[in-house]
């Protein structure tokens, strides 16, 4: 570098700040009077990072499978089936087990949860009972399928994804970037900003509390975490979308004779992705440390709560199987009468 008369400078590019934008190019224009040219070598991207949301409790999957209206419909269907069984049992003298409305409700719920119940004796009430079994089969199959999926991956609670959410919840804001950071965020926070000079100290503070957010470069974040914890990932972090800041790294040179050739070499160097490869090798030598996994913010990104619209196919199957059950029931009556 000394033999080629080169100088390495770091300049923060502005984002939405006109004064900084003007000041930056004034500085570059002033430098051009002394240094004939400059070449962009690397861009550091800074983002907000918060702790990844905690997973749902496994037992919460029981209530998360169905929408509220579906649970209401299931409860109403159990009540309606119990009432029908009880009314039919009153007109059937042979049905002693279904004369109690409470016993009818227990039998109706037992069919849903796949518990064996006493089979009714009367033809009419047995026909209604078969319809109820088919209905419960449709509902229970869907419920068990999604509930098992929630047992394997229960999903996560609400993920903080905006600067306003962090501000409203009183997050402590940490930054390892000084100039560009304060210009972009000063006056937008209610709880103040905290500048941390050392990246490892900033990462340590972010690991100590889930109520802290960190504004840092991803490569520096990964390297600092690796130096502190190695490959033992205790907590993962979520990268907020937007609110980004960039640091542009320039090489300033004063020898005009090497400017064109040096610019071509560096452009090919950047296009080949060599700077990114070097940074990744330094920050994560083994390539196994993944801290900033993008967390699904909405439930629609992982699972969809089943609503009445999603149950259309189940009800279509319910109607078809009902027709089949009626056909089998009529065939049974016909065969019984022919034998009699």
Coordinates of C-alpha atoms in Angstrom, one line a residue:
X1 CA 0.0 0.0 0.0
X2 CA 2.8 2.4 0.8
X3 CA 4.7 1.6 -2.4
X4 CA 1.5 2.3 -4.5
X5 CA 0.7 5.4 -2.5
X6 CA -2.8 4.1 -1.5
X7 CA -5.0 5.2 1.4
X8 CA -7.9 3.2 2.9
X9 CA -10.9 5.2 4.2
X10 CA -14.2 4.2 5.6
X11 CA -17.2 6.4 4.8
X12 CA -20.8 5.9 5.9
X13 CA -23.3 6.2 3.1
X14 CA -26.4 8.2 4.1
X15 CA -29.9 6.9 4.0
X16 CA -32.7 9.4 4.1
X17 CA -30.5 12.2 5.5
X18 CA -29.9 15.0 3.1
X19 CA -27.4 16.9 5.1
X20 CA -25.2 13.8 5.5
X21 CA -25.6 13.0 1.8
X22 CA -24.4 16.5 0.9
X23 CA -21.6 16.4 3.4
X24 CA -20.3 13.1 2.2
X25 CA -19.9 14.2 -1.3
X26 CA -18.4 17.5 -0.2
X27 CA -15.8 15.4 1.6
X28 CA -15.2 13.3 -1.5
X29 CA -15.0 16.3 -3.7
X30 CA -12.4 17.9 -1.4
X31 CA -10.4 14.6 -1.4
X32 CA -10.5 14.6 -5.2
X33 CA -8.5 17.7 -5.2
X34 CA -5.7 15.8 -3.5
X35 CA -6.5 12.2 -4.4
X36 CA -7.5 11.7 -8.1
X37 CA -9.9 8.8 -7.5
X38 CA -11.5 6.4 -5.2
X39 CA -12.8 2.8 -5.6
X40 CA -15.5 1.0 -3.7
X41 CA -14.1 -2.2 -2.1
X42 CA -16.8 -3.5 0.3
X43 CA -20.2 -2.6 1.8
X44 CA -21.0 -3.4 5.4
X45 CA -24.8 -3.8 6.0
X46 CA -26.2 -3.0 9.5
X47 CA -29.5 -4.3 10.7
X48 CA -31.6 -4.5 13.9
X49 CA -31.5 -7.9 15.7
X50 CA -33.8 -9.1 18.5
X51 CA -34.1 -12.4 20.2
X52 CA -36.1 -15.0 18.4
X53 CA -39.6 -15.4 19.9
X54 CA -40.1 -18.3 22.3
X55 CA -41.9 -21.4 21.0
X56 CA -45.5 -22.1 21.8
X57 CA -46.1 -24.6 24.7
X58 CA -46.9 -28.0 23.2
X59 CA -50.3 -28.2 25.0
X60 CA -51.3 -24.9 23.3
X61 CA -51.6 -26.8 20.1
X62 CA -54.9 -28.3 21.3
X63 CA -56.6 -24.9 21.0
X64 CA -54.5 -23.5 18.1
X65 CA -55.6 -26.2 15.6
X66 CA -59.1 -24.9 15.0
X67 CA -60.4 -21.4 14.7
X68 CA -62.7 -20.0 17.4
X69 CA -65.8 -20.3 15.3
X70 CA -64.9 -24.0 14.5
X71 CA -64.7 -24.8 18.2
X72 CA -68.1 -23.1 18.7
X73 CA -69.5 -25.2 15.9
X74 CA -68.1 -28.4 17.4
X75 CA -69.5 -27.6 20.8
X76 CA -72.9 -26.8 19.2
X77 CA -72.8 -30.0 17.2
X78 CA -72.1 -32.1 20.4
X79 CA -75.0 -30.3 22.2
X80 CA -77.3 -30.9 19.2
X81 CA -76.3 -34.5 18.8
X82 CA -76.9 -35.1 22.6
X83 CA -80.3 -33.5 22.4
X84 CA -81.3 -35.6 19.4
X85 CA -80.2 -38.8 21.1
X86 CA -82.1 -37.9 24.2
X87 CA -85.3 -37.0 22.3
X88 CA -85.2 -40.2 20.2
X89 CA -84.5 -42.2 23.4
X90 CA -87.6 -40.8 25.0
X91 CA -89.8 -42.2 22.1
X92 CA -87.9 -45.5 22.1
X93 CA -88.8 -47.8 25.0
X94 CA -85.7 -50.0 24.4
X95 CA -83.2 -47.2 24.9
X96 CA -82.5 -47.2 28.7
X97 CA -78.9 -46.0 28.3
X98 CA -79.8 -42.8 26.4
X99 CA -82.7 -41.6 28.6
X100 CA -80.4 -39.3 30.5
X101 CA -79.3 -36.1 28.7
X102 CA -76.0 -36.1 30.6
X103 CA -75.2 -39.6 29.5
X104 CA -76.1 -38.7 25.9
X105 CA -73.6 -35.8 26.1
X106 CA -70.9 -38.1 27.4
X107 CA -71.5 -40.6 24.6
X108 CA -71.4 -37.8 22.0
X109 CA -68.1 -36.5 23.3
X110 CA -66.7 -40.0 23.6
X111 CA -67.2 -40.7 19.9
X112 CA -65.2 -37.5 19.1
X113 CA -62.2 -38.5 21.2
X114 CA -62.4 -42.2 20.0
X115 CA -63.7 -43.7 23.2
X116 CA -65.9 -46.7 23.0
X117 CA -69.5 -46.1 24.0
X118 CA -72.7 -48.2 24.3
X119 CA -74.3 -48.8 20.9
X120 CA -78.0 -47.8 20.8
X121 CA -80.6 -50.5 20.0
X122 CA -83.3 -48.7 18.2
X123 CA -83.1 -48.5 14.4
X124 CA -83.8 -44.7 14.2
X125 CA -81.4 -43.7 16.9
X126 CA -78.8 -46.1 15.6
X127 CA -79.1 -44.5 12.1
X128 CA -78.5 -41.1 13.7
X129 CA -75.6 -42.5 15.7
X130 CA -73.9 -43.8 12.6
X131 CA -74.2 -40.3 11.0
X132 CA -72.6 -38.8 14.2
X133 CA -69.7 -41.4 13.9
X134 CA -69.0 -40.3 10.4
X135 CA -69.1 -36.6 11.3
X136 CA -66.7 -37.2 14.2
X137 CA -64.4 -39.2 12.0
X138 CA -64.0 -36.3 9.6
X139 CA -63.4 -33.8 12.4
X140 CA -61.1 -36.0 14.4
X141 CA -58.9 -37.0 11.4
X142 CA -58.1 -33.4 10.6
X143 CA -57.6 -32.4 14.2
X144 CA -55.2 -35.3 14.9
X145 CA -53.2 -34.5 11.7
X146 CA -52.6 -30.9 12.6
X147 CA -52.2 -31.6 16.3
X148 CA -49.4 -34.0 15.6
X149 CA -47.7 -31.4 13.4
X150 CA -47.9 -28.9 16.2
X151 CA -46.3 -31.5 18.6
X152 CA -43.3 -31.7 16.2
X153 CA -43.0 -28.0 15.5
X154 CA -45.3 -25.9 17.7
X155 CA -44.4 -22.6 16.0
X156 CA -43.4 -19.5 17.9
X157 CA -45.1 -16.7 19.7
X158 CA -45.5 -13.2 18.2
X159 CA -42.2 -12.1 16.8
X160 CA -41.1 -8.4 17.1
X161 CA -40.5 -7.3 13.5
X162 CA -40.6 -3.4 13.4
X163 CA -38.8 -0.6 15.1
X164 CA -42.1 0.8 16.4
X165 CA -42.9 -2.5 18.2
X166 CA -39.5 -2.4 19.9
X167 CA -40.1 1.3 20.8
X168 CA -43.6 0.6 22.3
X169 CA -42.4 -2.4 24.3
X170 CA -39.6 -0.5 25.8
X171 CA -36.7 -2.4 24.3
X172 CA -33.2 -1.2 25.3
X173 CA -31.5 -0.2 22.0
X174 CA -27.8 -1.1 21.6
X175 CA -25.6 0.0 18.7
X176 CA -22.0 -0.7 17.6
X177 CA -22.2 1.9 14.9
X178 CA -21.9 5.6 15.9
X179 CA -22.2 8.1 13.1
X180 CA -24.8 6.6 10.7
X181 CA -26.8 5.1 13.6
X182 CA -27.5 8.2 15.5
X183 CA -28.3 10.3 12.4
X184 CA -31.0 7.8 11.4
X185 CA -32.6 7.0 14.7
X186 CA -32.1 10.0 17.0
X187 CA -35.5 11.4 18.0
X188 CA -37.4 8.2 17.0
X189 CA -37.0 6.4 20.3
X190 CA -38.6 7.0 23.6
X191 CA -36.1 5.2 25.8
X192 CA -32.8 6.5 24.5
X193 CA -29.9 4.8 22.7
X194 CA -26.9 3.1 24.0
X195 CA -23.6 3.0 22.0
X196 CA -21.3 0.1 22.7
X197 CA -17.8 0.3 21.3
X198 CA -16.9 -3.4 21.4
X199 CA -19.0 -5.8 19.4
X200 CA -18.4 -8.7 21.9
X201 CA -19.7 -6.5 24.7
X202 CA -22.8 -5.6 22.7
X203 CA -23.5 -9.3 21.9
X204 CA -23.0 -10.2 25.5
X205 CA -25.5 -7.5 26.6
X206 CA -28.0 -8.8 23.9
X207 CA -27.6 -12.4 25.2
X208 CA -28.2 -11.4 28.8
X209 CA -31.7 -10.0 28.3
X210 CA -34.5 -10.7 25.8
X211 CA -35.7 -7.1 26.1
X212 CA -32.7 -5.7 24.2
X213 CA -32.2 -5.1 20.5
X214 CA -28.9 -4.8 18.7
X215 CA -27.9 -2.8 15.7
X216 CA -24.9 -4.5 14.2
X217 CA -23.4 -5.9 11.0
X218 CA -24.3 -9.6 10.5
X219 CA -20.7 -10.7 9.9
X220 CA -19.4 -8.9 13.0
X221 CA -22.4 -10.3 15.0
X222 CA -21.5 -13.9 13.9
X223 CA -17.8 -13.5 14.6
X224 CA -18.4 -12.0 18.1
X225 CA -20.9 -14.7 19.0
X226 CA -18.4 -17.3 17.8
X227 CA -15.6 -15.8 19.9
X228 CA -17.9 -15.9 23.0
X229 CA -19.7 -19.2 22.6
X230 CA -18.1 -21.2 19.9
X231 CA -20.6 -23.3 18.0
X232 CA -23.0 -23.6 21.0
X233 CA -26.0 -21.6 19.9
X234 CA -28.0 -20.7 23.0
X235 CA -30.3 -18.1 21.4
X236 CA -31.1 -17.3 17.8
X237 CA -31.9 -13.8 16.7
X238 CA -34.4 -12.4 14.3
X239 CA -33.4 -9.8 11.7
X240 CA -35.8 -6.9 11.3
X241 CA -36.8 -6.0 7.8
X242 CA -36.0 -2.4 6.9
X243 CA -34.2 0.1 9.0
X244 CA -30.9 -0.7 7.4
X245 CA -27.7 1.3 7.3
X246 CA -24.7 0.8 5.0
X247 CA -21.0 1.5 5.4
X248 CA -19.1 1.8 2.1
X249 CA -15.4 1.0 2.2
X250 CA -13.4 3.0 -0.3
X251 CA -9.7 2.9 -1.5
X252 CA -8.4 6.3 -2.2
X253 CA -5.3 6.6 -4.4
X254 CA -3.2 9.5 -5.7
X255 CA -1.4 7.9 -8.6
X256 CA -3.4 8.6 -11.7
X257 CA -1.5 6.1 -13.9
X258 CA -2.7 3.0 -12.0
X259 CA -6.3 4.2 -11.5
X260 CA -7.9 2.5 -14.6
X261 CA -6.2 -0.8 -14.2
X262 CA -6.6 -0.9 -10.5
X263 CA -10.3 -0.1 -10.9
X264 CA -10.8 -3.0 -13.3
X265 CA -9.0 -5.4 -11.0
X266 CA -11.1 -4.4 -8.0
X267 CA -14.4 -4.6 -10.1
X268 CA -13.6 -8.2 -11.1
X269 CA -12.6 -8.9 -7.5
X270 CA -16.0 -7.7 -6.3
X271 CA -18.0 -9.4 -9.0
X272 CA -16.3 -12.7 -8.1
X273 CA -17.6 -12.4 -4.5
X274 CA -14.1 -12.7 -3.0
X275 CA -14.7 -10.2 -0.3
X276 CA -17.8 -12.0 0.9
X277 CA -15.9 -15.3 0.8
X278 CA -13.1 -13.9 2.9
X279 CA -15.5 -12.3 5.4
X280 CA -17.4 -15.5 5.8
X281 CA -14.3 -17.6 6.3
X282 CA -13.2 -15.2 9.0
X283 CA -16.5 -14.9 10.8
X284 CA -17.7 -18.5 10.5
X285 CA -14.8 -20.8 9.6
X286 CA -16.8 -24.0 9.8
X287 CA -19.8 -22.6 8.1
X288 CA -22.2 -24.1 10.7
X289 CA -23.1 -21.0 12.8
X290 CA -26.5 -19.7 11.8
X291 CA -27.6 -17.0 14.2
X292 CA -29.8 -14.7 12.2
X293 CA -32.5 -17.1 10.9
X294 CA -35.4 -15.3 9.4
X295 CA -38.3 -16.1 11.7
X296 CA -41.8 -16.3 10.3
X297 CA -43.7 -13.3 11.7
X298 CA -47.2 -14.4 10.9
X299 CA -48.8 -17.7 11.5
X300 CA -49.7 -18.0 7.9
X301 CA -46.0 -18.5 7.1
X302 CA -45.9 -21.9 9.0
X303 CA -49.4 -23.1 9.8
X304 CA -52.9 -21.8 9.1
X305 CA -55.5 -22.0 11.8
X306 CA -58.3 -24.2 10.4
X307 CA -61.5 -22.2 9.8
X308 CA -64.9 -23.2 8.4
X309 CA -63.6 -22.6 4.9
X310 CA -60.8 -25.1 5.3
X311 CA -63.3 -27.7 6.5
X312 CA -65.3 -27.7 3.2
X313 CA -63.7 -30.9 2.0
X314 CA -64.4 -32.6 5.3
X315 CA -68.0 -31.7 5.1
X316 CA -68.2 -32.9 1.5
X317 CA -66.8 -36.2 2.6
X318 CA -69.3 -36.1 5.5
X319 CA -72.2 -35.8 3.1
X320 CA -70.9 -38.5 0.8
X321 CA -70.3 -40.9 3.6
X322 CA -73.8 -40.1 5.0
X323 CA -75.3 -41.1 1.7
X324 CA -73.3 -44.3 1.7
X325 CA -74.3 -45.0 5.3
X326 CA -78.0 -44.5 4.4
X327 CA -77.6 -46.8 1.5
X328 CA -76.0 -49.5 3.6
X329 CA -78.6 -49.1 6.3
X330 CA -81.5 -49.5 3.7
X331 CA -79.7 -52.6 2.3
X332 CA -79.5 -54.0 5.8
X333 CA -83.2 -53.5 6.3
X334 CA -84.1 -55.0 3.0
X335 CA -81.9 -58.1 3.6
X336 CA -83.4 -58.5 7.1
X337 CA -87.0 -58.4 5.7
X338 CA -86.1 -60.9 2.9
X339 CA -84.8 -63.3 5.5
X340 CA -87.8 -62.9 7.7

